[in-house]
Short mmCIF file of C-alpha atoms and ligand atoms in Angstrom, two decimals:
data_model
loop_
_atom_site.label_atom_id
_atom_site.label_comp_id
_atom_site.label_asym_id
_atom_site.label_seq_id
_atom_site.Cartn_x
_atom_site.Cartn_y
_atom_site.Cartn_z
CA MET A 1 -8.80 20.03 34.58
CA ARG A 2 -9.78 21.49 31.24
CA GLY A 3 -13.50 21.35 30.12
CA ALA A 4 -14.48 18.17 27.74
CA LYS A 5 -13.58 17.92 24.16
CA HIS A 6 -14.80 16.32 21.26
CA ILE A 7 -12.72 14.27 18.80
CA VAL A 8 -14.31 13.21 15.48
CA ILE A 9 -12.09 11.11 13.28
CA VAL A 10 -14.10 10.75 9.61
CA GLY A 11 -12.82 7.52 7.76
CA GLY A 12 -12.76 3.82 9.72
CA GLY A 13 -9.73 2.22 7.56
CA ILE A 14 -6.48 1.29 9.16
CA THR A 15 -5.59 5.04 9.16
CA GLY A 16 -8.75 6.19 11.25
CA LEU A 17 -8.97 2.49 13.10
CA THR A 18 -5.20 3.80 14.76
CA THR A 19 -5.80 7.05 15.69
CA THR A 20 -9.08 6.10 17.54
CA TYR A 21 -7.43 3.49 19.34
CA TYR A 22 -4.52 5.26 20.30
CA LEU A 23 -6.53 8.37 21.48
CA GLN A 24 -8.39 5.91 23.76
CA GLU A 25 -5.21 4.55 24.89
CA ALA A 26 -3.82 8.21 25.66
CA ILE A 27 -7.88 9.36 27.24
CA LYS A 28 -7.15 6.24 29.38
CA GLN A 29 -3.74 6.75 30.51
CA LYS A 30 -3.80 10.18 31.00
CA GLN A 31 -7.86 10.69 32.60
CA LEU A 32 -8.13 13.05 29.65
CA PRO A 33 -11.89 14.60 29.71
CA TYR A 34 -12.15 13.91 26.03
CA LYS A 35 -14.59 12.06 23.98
CA VAL A 36 -14.17 10.63 20.38
CA THR A 37 -16.62 9.41 17.42
CA LEU A 38 -15.37 7.62 14.55
CA ILE A 39 -17.52 8.62 11.30
CA GLU A 40 -17.49 5.81 9.00
CA ALA A 41 -19.41 5.71 4.97
CA THR A 42 -19.65 2.33 4.83
CA ASP A 43 -21.04 -0.42 6.84
CA LYS A 44 -17.86 -2.27 8.15
CA LEU A 45 -14.74 -0.61 9.23
CA GLY A 46 -11.26 -1.98 7.88
CA GLY A 47 -11.50 0.45 4.21
CA LYS A 48 -9.13 -1.82 2.47
CA ILE A 49 -8.85 -4.17 4.30
CA GLU A 50 -11.07 -7.19 3.99
CA THR A 51 -10.87 -10.46 4.51
CA TYR A 52 -13.29 -13.37 2.92
CA ARG A 53 -13.50 -16.93 4.92
CA LYS A 54 -15.10 -19.71 2.58
CA LYS A 55 -14.95 -23.31 2.59
CA GLY A 56 -11.45 -22.79 4.72
CA PHE A 57 -9.93 -20.70 2.50
CA THR A 58 -8.67 -16.98 3.90
CA ILE A 59 -9.00 -14.80 1.11
CA GLU A 60 -7.62 -10.85 1.35
CA ARG A 61 -9.26 -8.87 -0.93
CA GLY A 62 -7.25 -6.09 -0.31
CA PRO A 63 -4.15 -6.18 1.48
CA ASP A 64 -2.61 -9.05 2.23
CA SER A 65 0.23 -8.83 4.16
CA PHE A 66 2.09 -6.00 5.60
CA LEU A 67 6.48 -5.17 5.35
CA ILE A 68 7.77 -6.11 8.50
CA ARG A 69 10.74 -3.54 8.31
CA LYS A 70 8.08 -0.65 9.00
CA GLU A 71 8.05 -1.01 12.79
CA ALA A 72 4.58 0.69 13.25
CA GLY A 73 2.69 -2.47 11.93
CA ALA A 74 3.84 -5.09 13.95
CA ARG A 75 3.78 -2.13 17.43
CA LEU A 76 -0.24 -1.84 16.79
CA VAL A 77 -0.67 -5.46 16.30
CA GLN A 78 0.96 -6.20 19.78
CA HIS A 79 -0.83 -3.12 21.38
CA VAL A 80 -4.23 -5.19 20.67
CA GLY A 81 -2.98 -8.54 21.45
CA LEU A 82 -2.85 -10.13 18.46
CA GLU A 83 1.35 -11.30 17.97
CA GLU A 84 0.47 -14.41 18.56
CA GLN A 85 -1.04 -14.18 15.34
CA LEU A 86 1.40 -13.01 13.64
CA VAL A 87 2.83 -15.47 10.51
CA LYS A 88 5.57 -14.62 8.13
CA ASN A 89 5.54 -15.32 3.88
CA ASP A 90 7.19 -18.26 2.88
CA THR A 91 10.11 -17.08 0.88
CA GLY A 92 10.06 -19.31 -2.23
CA LYS A 93 11.17 -18.19 -5.91
CA ALA A 94 9.22 -15.46 -7.31
CA PHE A 95 9.22 -15.07 -10.84
CA VAL A 96 8.84 -12.33 -13.74
CA LEU A 97 7.12 -12.68 -16.99
CA VAL A 98 8.78 -11.31 -19.98
CA GLY A 99 7.30 -12.05 -23.47
CA ASN A 100 5.86 -15.55 -22.71
CA GLN A 101 8.91 -16.37 -20.40
CA LEU A 102 8.98 -16.94 -16.81
CA ASN A 103 11.95 -15.92 -14.97
CA GLU A 104 13.19 -16.54 -12.18
CA MET A 105 14.07 -13.07 -10.20
CA PRO A 106 17.53 -12.47 -10.45
CA ASN A 107 19.42 -13.29 -6.90
CA GLY A 108 20.23 -10.07 -5.46
CA ALA A 109 18.01 -8.01 -6.70
CA PHE A 110 17.04 -5.22 -4.27
CA MET A 111 14.12 -3.85 -5.38
CA GLY A 112 15.12 -4.75 -8.81
CA ILE A 113 18.31 -3.08 -8.24
CA PRO A 114 21.42 -5.44 -9.16
CA THR A 115 23.73 -5.81 -6.23
CA GLN A 116 25.10 -8.97 -7.46
CA LEU A 117 26.19 -8.79 -11.27
CA SER A 118 26.66 -12.13 -12.56
CA PRO A 119 22.94 -13.51 -11.64
CA PHE A 120 21.63 -10.33 -13.60
CA LEU A 121 24.44 -10.86 -16.80
CA LYS A 122 22.94 -14.67 -17.00
CA SER A 123 19.54 -14.11 -16.71
CA ASN A 124 17.48 -14.09 -19.89
CA MET A 125 15.37 -11.61 -18.90
CA PHE A 126 17.56 -9.18 -20.38
CA SER A 127 19.32 -8.67 -23.98
CA PHE A 128 22.89 -8.21 -24.51
CA ALA A 129 22.50 -4.41 -25.05
CA GLY A 130 20.16 -4.17 -21.94
CA LYS A 131 23.21 -6.17 -19.63
CA LEU A 132 25.88 -3.39 -20.94
CA ARG A 133 23.55 -0.99 -20.18
CA MET A 134 23.21 -1.81 -17.09
CA LEU A 135 26.82 -1.71 -16.29
CA GLY A 136 27.32 1.56 -17.72
CA ASP A 137 25.43 2.87 -13.93
CA PHE A 138 29.14 2.55 -13.01
CA PHE A 139 30.71 5.06 -15.57
CA LEU A 140 27.55 7.45 -15.40
CA PRO A 141 28.77 11.27 -13.95
CA LYS A 142 27.31 12.22 -10.71
CA LYS A 143 23.97 13.80 -10.78
CA GLU A 144 23.51 17.41 -9.42
CA PRO A 145 20.96 17.37 -6.46
CA LYS A 146 17.38 17.39 -7.44
CA ALA A 147 14.18 18.35 -5.59
CA ASP A 148 12.15 15.47 -7.14
CA GLN A 149 11.88 13.80 -10.76
CA SER A 150 10.19 10.67 -11.73
CA VAL A 151 11.06 6.99 -10.66
CA GLY A 152 11.02 6.34 -14.55
CA GLU A 153 13.28 9.11 -15.09
CA PHE A 154 15.90 8.16 -12.51
CA PHE A 155 16.13 4.45 -13.03
CA ARG A 156 16.20 5.22 -16.99
CA TYR A 157 19.39 7.05 -16.27
CA HIS A 158 20.69 4.63 -13.85
CA LEU A 159 20.04 1.12 -15.49
CA GLY A 160 18.72 1.81 -18.97
CA ASP A 161 14.79 1.48 -20.32
CA GLU A 162 15.18 -2.26 -20.20
CA LEU A 163 16.08 -3.01 -16.98
CA LEU A 164 13.37 -0.66 -15.87
CA GLU A 165 10.66 -2.03 -17.93
CA ASN A 166 11.51 -5.57 -17.48
CA LEU A 167 11.77 -5.83 -13.68
CA ILE A 168 11.88 -2.62 -11.63
CA GLU A 169 8.28 -1.39 -12.87
CA PRO A 170 6.44 -4.58 -12.59
CA LEU A 171 7.84 -4.97 -9.12
CA LEU A 172 6.69 -1.12 -8.29
CA SER A 173 3.32 -1.30 -9.93
CA GLY A 174 2.77 -4.19 -7.75
CA ILE A 175 2.74 -1.72 -4.72
CA TYR A 176 1.57 1.63 -6.65
CA ALA A 177 -0.30 0.61 -9.78
CA GLY A 178 0.98 4.28 -11.02
CA ASN A 179 2.79 5.10 -14.07
CA ILE A 180 6.42 4.92 -13.33
CA ASP A 181 7.30 8.30 -15.57
CA LYS A 182 5.02 10.31 -13.34
CA LEU A 183 5.60 8.83 -9.76
CA SER A 184 7.78 10.58 -7.31
CA LEU A 185 10.80 9.31 -6.39
CA MET A 186 11.17 11.93 -3.19
CA ALA A 187 7.73 10.62 -1.71
CA THR A 188 8.37 6.54 -3.35
CA PHE A 189 11.76 6.10 -2.66
CA PRO A 190 13.90 8.97 -1.24
CA GLN A 191 16.28 6.19 -0.31
CA PHE A 192 17.35 5.32 -4.01
CA TYR A 193 18.20 9.51 -4.33
CA ASN A 194 20.23 9.32 -1.22
CA MET A 195 22.04 6.23 -2.66
CA GLU A 196 23.07 7.92 -5.63
CA GLN A 197 23.81 10.99 -3.74
CA SER A 198 26.24 9.34 -1.54
CA HIS A 199 27.83 7.00 -4.21
CA ARG A 200 27.10 7.76 -7.70
CA SER A 201 26.76 4.90 -8.45
CA LEU A 202 23.02 3.20 -7.79
CA ILE A 203 24.68 -0.51 -7.76
CA LYS A 204 27.09 0.97 -5.54
CA GLY A 205 24.90 2.38 -3.24
CA ALA A 206 22.79 -0.26 -2.80
CA ARG A 207 25.35 -2.81 -2.09
CA GLN A 208 26.45 -0.58 0.18
CA THR A 209 22.99 0.05 1.95
CA ILE A 210 22.65 -3.56 1.95
CA GLY A 211 26.02 -4.08 3.50
CA ASP A 212 27.52 -7.84 3.22
CA ARG A 213 24.35 -9.03 2.22
CA TRP A 214 24.69 -8.99 -1.28
CA LYS A 215 27.48 -11.24 -1.50
CA GLN A 216 25.93 -14.02 -0.02
CA THR A 217 23.67 -16.17 -2.37
CA THR A 218 21.67 -18.06 0.81
CA LYS A 219 18.16 -18.38 1.45
CA LYS A 220 15.72 -15.20 1.32
CA THR A 221 14.12 -14.03 4.77
CA SER A 222 10.92 -13.30 5.10
CA LYS A 223 9.99 -9.26 4.47
CA PHE A 224 6.14 -9.69 5.67
CA TYR A 225 3.53 -10.13 7.87
CA SER A 226 0.40 -11.25 8.05
CA LEU A 227 -2.39 -12.35 10.59
CA LYS A 228 -3.46 -16.49 10.73
CA HIS A 229 -7.30 -15.37 10.14
CA GLY A 230 -6.32 -12.53 7.94
CA LEU A 231 -5.99 -9.14 8.47
CA GLN A 232 -9.23 -8.21 9.06
CA SER A 233 -8.67 -9.83 12.29
CA LEU A 234 -6.82 -6.81 13.22
CA VAL A 235 -9.82 -4.65 12.39
CA GLU A 236 -12.14 -7.00 14.41
CA GLN A 237 -9.96 -6.86 17.35
CA ILE A 238 -9.53 -2.96 17.42
CA GLU A 239 -13.26 -2.69 17.54
CA LYS A 240 -13.71 -4.94 20.28
CA HIS A 241 -10.84 -2.52 22.21
CA PHE A 242 -12.95 0.32 21.92
CA ASP A 243 -14.57 1.56 25.12
CA PRO A 244 -17.96 2.79 25.00
CA SER A 245 -17.47 4.85 27.46
CA ILE A 246 -14.78 7.38 25.27
CA VAL A 247 -15.29 5.66 21.45
CA GLN A 248 -18.20 6.03 20.01
CA VAL A 249 -18.84 4.61 16.10
CA MET A 250 -21.20 5.20 13.83
CA SER A 251 -21.00 3.31 10.94
CA SER A 252 -22.92 3.65 7.47
CA THR A 253 -22.53 7.73 8.08
CA LYS A 254 -20.90 9.94 5.43
CA VAL A 255 -19.88 13.26 6.47
CA LYS A 256 -21.04 15.63 3.79
CA GLN A 257 -19.56 19.18 4.98
CA ILE A 258 -17.47 20.62 7.32
CA GLU A 259 -18.36 24.15 8.58
CA LYS A 260 -15.58 26.23 10.83
CA GLU A 261 -16.85 28.12 13.69
CA GLU A 262 -15.53 30.08 15.95
CA THR A 263 -13.99 27.73 18.24
CA ASN A 264 -14.50 24.21 16.85
CA TYR A 265 -16.36 22.52 13.28
CA HIS A 266 -19.73 21.51 12.57
CA LEU A 267 -19.91 17.88 10.38
CA LEU A 268 -22.72 17.66 8.57
CA LEU A 269 -23.83 13.91 8.19
CA ASP A 270 -26.19 12.53 5.50
CA ASN A 271 -28.29 11.36 8.11
CA GLY A 272 -28.97 15.10 8.72
CA GLU A 273 -27.53 15.34 12.37
CA VAL A 274 -24.87 17.65 12.89
CA GLN A 275 -21.47 16.76 15.23
CA ALA A 276 -19.54 19.06 16.78
CA ALA A 277 -15.87 18.84 17.37
CA HIS A 278 -13.08 20.54 18.87
CA SER A 279 -10.29 18.46 16.45
CA LEU A 280 -10.68 16.01 13.68
CA ALA A 281 -8.53 14.32 11.44
CA LEU A 282 -9.53 13.60 8.06
CA THR A 283 -8.39 10.06 6.91
CA THR A 284 -10.14 9.67 3.93
CA SER A 285 -8.71 10.03 0.29
CA VAL A 286 -7.56 13.86 -0.69
CA SER A 287 -10.81 14.05 -2.67
CA GLN A 288 -13.37 13.34 -0.01
CA ALA A 289 -11.42 15.57 1.85
CA LYS A 290 -11.49 18.43 -0.33
CA CYS A 291 -15.74 17.97 -0.95
CA MET A 292 -15.93 18.00 3.08
CA PHE A 293 -13.83 21.66 2.81
CA ASN A 294 -15.13 22.51 -0.75
CA GLN A 295 -15.36 26.19 0.52
CA PHE A 296 -11.61 25.89 1.05
CA ASP A 297 -9.83 27.02 -1.89
CA PHE A 298 -6.17 25.85 -0.77
CA TRP A 299 -7.32 21.81 -1.75
CA ASP A 300 -6.93 23.52 -5.48
CA ASP A 301 -3.65 24.56 -5.13
CA PHE A 302 -2.85 20.77 -3.11
CA GLY A 303 -3.49 19.60 -7.06
CA GLU A 304 -5.44 16.88 -7.87
CA ILE A 305 -4.41 13.25 -6.82
CA LYS A 306 -4.91 10.64 -9.58
CA ALA A 307 -5.99 7.35 -7.96
CA THR A 308 -5.56 3.86 -9.98
CA SER A 309 -8.61 1.72 -10.11
CA VAL A 310 -7.58 -2.02 -9.92
CA ALA A 311 -9.56 -5.29 -9.33
CA ASN A 312 -8.02 -8.81 -8.21
CA ILE A 313 -9.67 -12.44 -8.61
CA ALA A 314 -8.88 -15.21 -5.90
CA MET A 315 -9.28 -18.78 -7.70
CA ALA A 316 -9.63 -22.16 -5.40
CA PHE A 317 -8.56 -24.80 -7.54
CA ASP A 318 -7.43 -28.80 -6.74
CA ARG A 319 -3.95 -28.80 -6.14
CA GLY A 320 -4.02 -31.01 -9.48
CA ALA A 321 -5.32 -28.87 -11.63
CA ILE A 322 -1.94 -27.01 -11.71
CA PRO A 323 0.17 -29.31 -13.94
CA GLN A 324 3.48 -26.88 -13.56
CA ASP A 325 3.49 -26.78 -10.33
CA ILE A 326 6.07 -23.99 -9.66
CA ASP A 327 8.50 -23.23 -6.64
CA GLY A 328 7.73 -20.34 -5.94
CA THR A 329 5.29 -17.65 -4.52
CA GLY A 330 4.08 -16.18 -7.73
CA PHE A 331 5.03 -13.46 -10.88
CA VAL A 332 4.84 -10.17 -11.85
CA VAL A 333 4.08 -9.54 -15.57
CA SER A 334 6.71 -6.89 -17.41
CA ARG A 335 5.01 -4.09 -19.14
CA ASN A 336 5.96 -5.25 -22.79
CA SER A 337 4.59 -8.74 -22.04
CA ASP A 338 0.66 -9.32 -24.20
CA TYR A 339 -1.36 -10.47 -20.96
CA ARG A 340 -3.90 -8.38 -19.31
CA ILE A 341 -3.20 -9.78 -15.47
CA THR A 342 -0.44 -7.57 -13.86
CA ALA A 343 0.63 -10.06 -11.20
CA CYS A 344 -0.32 -13.37 -9.61
CA THR A 345 0.41 -14.75 -6.35
CA TRP A 346 0.48 -18.36 -5.87
CA THR A 347 -1.43 -17.66 -2.45
CA HIS A 348 -1.25 -21.24 -1.03
CA LYS A 349 2.75 -20.85 -1.71
CA LYS A 350 3.37 -17.72 -0.09
CA TRP A 351 1.03 -17.81 3.11
CA PRO A 352 -0.10 -21.66 3.79
CA GLU A 353 -2.51 -21.31 6.02
CA THR A 354 -4.92 -19.53 4.14
CA THR A 355 -5.46 -22.73 1.79
CA PRO A 356 -6.95 -26.26 2.93
CA GLU A 357 -4.56 -29.32 2.31
CA ASN A 358 -4.54 -30.49 -1.46
CA LYS A 359 -6.12 -27.07 -2.40
CA ALA A 360 -4.68 -23.93 -4.49
CA LEU A 361 -5.37 -20.28 -4.21
CA LEU A 362 -4.15 -18.08 -6.94
CA ARG A 363 -4.65 -14.29 -6.74
CA CYS A 364 -4.45 -12.08 -9.75
CA TYR A 365 -4.54 -8.57 -10.53
CA VAL A 366 -5.80 -6.54 -12.99
CA GLY A 367 -5.91 -2.79 -14.03
CA ARG A 368 -2.92 -0.51 -14.64
CA PRO A 369 -2.51 3.16 -16.06
CA GLY A 370 -3.75 2.49 -19.51
CA ASP A 371 -6.07 -0.25 -19.06
CA GLU A 372 -8.28 1.04 -16.30
CA GLU A 373 -11.78 -0.02 -18.17
CA VAL A 374 -10.51 -3.83 -17.30
CA VAL A 375 -12.37 -2.92 -13.46
CA GLN A 376 -15.42 -2.41 -15.03
CA LEU A 377 -15.80 -5.80 -16.48
CA SER A 378 -18.30 -8.25 -15.20
CA ASP A 379 -16.96 -10.89 -13.11
CA GLU A 380 -17.31 -13.63 -15.69
CA GLU A 381 -14.93 -11.66 -17.80
CA ILE A 382 -12.29 -10.82 -15.30
CA ALA A 383 -12.18 -14.66 -14.28
CA SER A 384 -12.03 -15.75 -17.86
CA ILE A 385 -9.39 -13.19 -18.84
CA ALA A 386 -7.40 -14.76 -15.94
CA ILE A 387 -8.26 -18.22 -16.42
CA ASN A 388 -6.67 -17.65 -20.17
CA ASP A 389 -3.57 -16.06 -19.26
CA LEU A 390 -2.88 -18.49 -16.66
CA LYS A 391 -3.51 -21.54 -19.00
CA LYS A 392 -0.62 -19.92 -21.65
CA ILE A 393 1.84 -19.22 -18.48
CA MET A 394 1.40 -22.19 -16.46
CA GLY A 395 -0.81 -24.60 -18.71
CA ILE A 396 -3.83 -24.65 -16.10
CA THR A 397 -6.83 -25.88 -18.14
CA ASP A 398 -9.54 -26.81 -15.58
CA GLN A 399 -11.88 -24.39 -14.61
CA PRO A 400 -11.79 -22.89 -10.47
CA GLU A 401 -13.57 -24.76 -7.63
CA PHE A 402 -14.95 -20.85 -6.82
CA TYR A 403 -13.78 -17.62 -7.26
CA VAL A 404 -13.83 -14.24 -5.63
CA VAL A 405 -13.18 -10.92 -7.82
CA THR A 406 -12.80 -7.87 -5.93
CA ARG A 407 -13.02 -4.28 -7.48
CA TRP A 408 -11.01 -1.29 -5.87
CA GLU A 409 -11.95 1.83 -7.92
CA LYS A 410 -9.83 5.35 -7.96
CA ALA A 411 -7.84 3.07 -4.76
CA MET A 412 -4.27 3.77 -5.70
CA PRO A 413 -3.46 7.30 -4.94
CA GLN A 414 -0.89 8.27 -7.39
CA TYR A 415 2.13 10.35 -5.68
CA GLU A 416 3.23 12.26 -8.79
CA VAL A 417 6.62 14.56 -9.12
CA GLY A 418 6.39 17.24 -6.51
CA HIS A 419 4.01 15.29 -4.01
CA LEU A 420 6.03 16.70 -1.04
CA GLN A 421 5.76 20.00 -1.96
CA ARG A 422 2.50 20.02 -2.35
CA LEU A 423 1.41 18.03 1.11
CA ASP A 424 3.88 20.79 2.58
CA GLN A 425 1.97 23.64 1.45
CA LEU A 426 -1.47 21.94 2.60
CA SER A 427 -0.27 21.19 5.77
CA ARG A 428 0.70 25.16 6.10
CA ALA A 429 -2.28 26.11 4.55
CA MET A 430 -4.27 23.87 6.81
CA ALA A 431 -2.72 24.69 9.87
CA GLU A 432 -3.60 28.20 9.12
CA GLN A 433 -6.41 28.52 8.18
CA LEU A 434 -8.43 24.81 9.62
CA PRO A 435 -6.34 24.24 13.38
CA GLY A 436 -7.37 21.22 15.01
CA VAL A 437 -8.03 19.38 11.81
CA PHE A 438 -5.31 16.92 10.71
CA VAL A 439 -5.31 14.68 7.19
CA ALA A 440 -3.74 11.74 7.35
CA GLY A 441 -4.12 8.46 5.22
CA ASN A 442 -3.16 6.23 2.00
CA SER A 443 -3.07 9.74 0.04
CA TYR A 444 -0.39 11.56 1.81
CA LYS A 445 2.78 9.99 3.37
CA GLY A 446 2.52 6.16 2.18
CA ILE A 447 0.15 3.71 1.16
CA GLY A 448 1.63 0.48 2.97
CA ILE A 449 -0.38 -0.09 6.25
CA PRO A 450 2.48 0.28 8.29
CA ASP A 451 3.09 3.68 6.81
CA CYS A 452 -1.07 4.28 7.41
CA ILE A 453 -0.51 3.52 11.02
CA SER A 454 2.18 5.82 11.34
CA GLN A 455 0.16 8.31 9.98
CA GLY A 456 -2.42 7.60 12.11
CA GLU A 457 -0.34 7.54 15.34
CA GLN A 458 0.97 11.14 14.31
CA ALA A 459 -2.45 12.05 14.02
CA MET A 460 -3.45 11.52 17.45
CA GLU A 461 -0.42 13.32 18.54
CA ASP A 462 -1.11 16.38 16.75
CA ILE A 463 -4.48 16.01 18.37
CA LEU A 464 -3.53 15.90 21.73
CA ARG A 465 -1.01 18.33 21.35
CA TYR A 466 -3.83 20.92 19.69
CA LEU A 467 -5.86 20.02 22.52
CA GLN A 468 -3.64 20.76 25.32
CA CYS A 469 -2.20 23.86 24.22
C1 FAD B 501 -5.77 -4.43 -3.55
C2 FAD B 501 -5.07 -3.64 -2.80
C3 FAD B 501 -3.87 -4.14 -2.32
C4 FAD B 501 -3.30 -3.98 -1.45
N1 FAD B 501 -1.92 -4.32 -0.78
C5 FAD B 501 -1.09 -3.60 0.02
C6 FAD B 501 -0.30 -4.99 1.20
O1 FAD B 501 -0.13 -6.11 0.62
N2 FAD B 501 0.36 -4.38 1.80
C7 FAD B 501 0.03 -3.05 2.03
O2 FAD B 501 0.92 -2.34 3.11
N3 FAD B 501 -0.45 -2.03 1.37
C8 FAD B 501 -1.54 -2.56 0.42
N4 FAD B 501 -2.29 -1.71 0.00
C9 FAD B 501 -2.20 -0.54 0.21
C10 FAD B 501 -3.47 -0.38 1.42
O3 FAD B 501 -4.26 -1.76 2.01
C11 FAD B 501 -4.18 1.10 1.59
O4 FAD B 501 -2.99 1.66 1.70
C12 FAD B 501 -4.75 1.45 3.55
O5 FAD B 501 -5.35 -0.16 3.90
C13 FAD B 501 -5.21 2.34 3.45
O6 FAD B 501 -6.16 2.54 4.35
P1 FAD B 501 -6.29 3.97 4.87
O7 FAD B 501 -7.33 4.11 6.01
O8 FAD B 501 -5.57 5.39 4.69
O9 FAD B 501 -7.53 4.32 3.72
P2 FAD B 501 -8.94 3.27 3.69
O10 FAD B 501 -8.56 1.96 3.74
O11 FAD B 501 -9.21 3.83 2.14
O12 FAD B 501 -10.04 3.67 4.71
C14 FAD B 501 -10.73 5.01 4.49
C15 FAD B 501 -12.10 5.13 4.93
O13 FAD B 501 -12.36 6.36 4.63
C16 FAD B 501 -14.39 6.47 4.60
N5 FAD B 501 -14.65 7.23 4.21
C17 FAD B 501 -14.49 8.08 2.77
N6 FAD B 501 -15.34 9.38 2.97
C18 FAD B 501 -15.73 9.34 3.87
C19 FAD B 501 -16.82 10.20 4.54
N7 FAD B 501 -16.59 11.58 3.50
N8 FAD B 501 -17.46 10.31 5.87
C20 FAD B 501 -16.98 8.84 6.50
N9 FAD B 501 -16.55 7.85 5.76
C21 FAD B 501 -15.71 8.35 4.89
C22 FAD B 501 -14.10 5.13 3.40
O14 FAD B 501 -15.31 4.57 3.30
C23 FAD B 501 -13.00 4.11 4.08
O15 FAD B 501 -13.60 3.35 4.91
C24 FAD B 501 -3.40 -2.25 -0.78
C25 FAD B 501 -4.65 -1.71 -1.32
C26 FAD B 501 -5.24 -2.29 -2.46
C27 FAD B 501 -6.60 -1.35 -2.80
#
């Protein structure tokens, strides 16, 4: 048996938790002489995942769900024995606010791409010219292959500005809170590029991809999972599984600097301690990773990954306070509408288990490129913005019973055009100059929870492979 090895995971968000948990399982199973330390700067684990429970409401301050389609999420939930708590979203209608009008999302919208024409042609969301331009997708010449381009450039070419601004942009903003004209297509939706390259027309490609489902107008299926008592229960459950003989958790401890030594790394902590590690995973934002290794120039070549600040406000009401109780799960706001909120989830309808009977829970989002200063406003000011907007849109005049504002500063990393090429350069530089150090998390290969979990799984495999060489 080789000598004992120490692995350090920096960052206790879902990526770091996943890496630590799966490492522990592998160490147990293969009886490896390894110890793991998970170091988290704040006093709680979970990072962006945070559930607030009050008066029978389950309020998510960060993510509220994860995609079913990406299996790493449910796999982790099952591993830690929480599968019985998985719940799926209710699939009511979704709306888009264009101008002052809530419009039902046209049937057959596949991330905003029309797979059925008639609901789009009948929709009031688009002008006659906008509809004609959308149909232009069938006749456009094939585009030459391209290493990368912005999401905006790609969709504007195929479907026109109006469809992009009224539908696709608000839908994608809900995920990336970014500038669609800078966002990298290949780092976010490479499948759309592949559709274009194989079918020329994006509409035809989308139809082909989803198969015969585009012909059906029947009930939608749930696409998201959450957990009965909130996503934080996953964090709590992982924590419960940590075996202190293998895993040590150091919370309220920040890694300030990391020095490369001959055969290992020395991590300088903000409590003055130094930890030695044979291998490590950095699961923080890239800007934090840069700070820890600021003596290495290659981080500068990777460039600055910008991150947008966002905030959200969850508001609890009596059901009776909502005069126009629309049959649906929420709405997104189109770029050209004169509102400051960017979206609103009718949480009591989308996730009924979060809300006591006869109550309503609405969650509004603010903050987007060009309006990030809203995040700096006081709780009262953010509440007043949301309540005023909801009054105009849904006729709500009552004040909420209570509200909870959450700010996430520089929290949504922006994968700008060329992201994947830069990532590739970074990986090569790290393998050369920092062997045994791996990066994972939402700055790199996907921001959704399952993407972060997959990256955590990968980091665990990379570390084991490195140590066993
Ligand atoms: C408001 C909001 C809503 C979202 N909604 C969804 C959704 O519905 N579905 C979905 O799939 N995704 C959603 N996301 C995205 C998803 O939540 C995140 O991408 C994911 O949780 C990030 O996990 P992570 O572990 O990579 O990073 P983080 O959660 O950011 O964790 C990184 C951790 O590193 C710690 N850290 C930083 N620096 C140091 C240091 N020097 N030393 C030690 N520790 C350090 C931080 O304190 C933090 O705990 C949402 C994000 C936000 C902000």
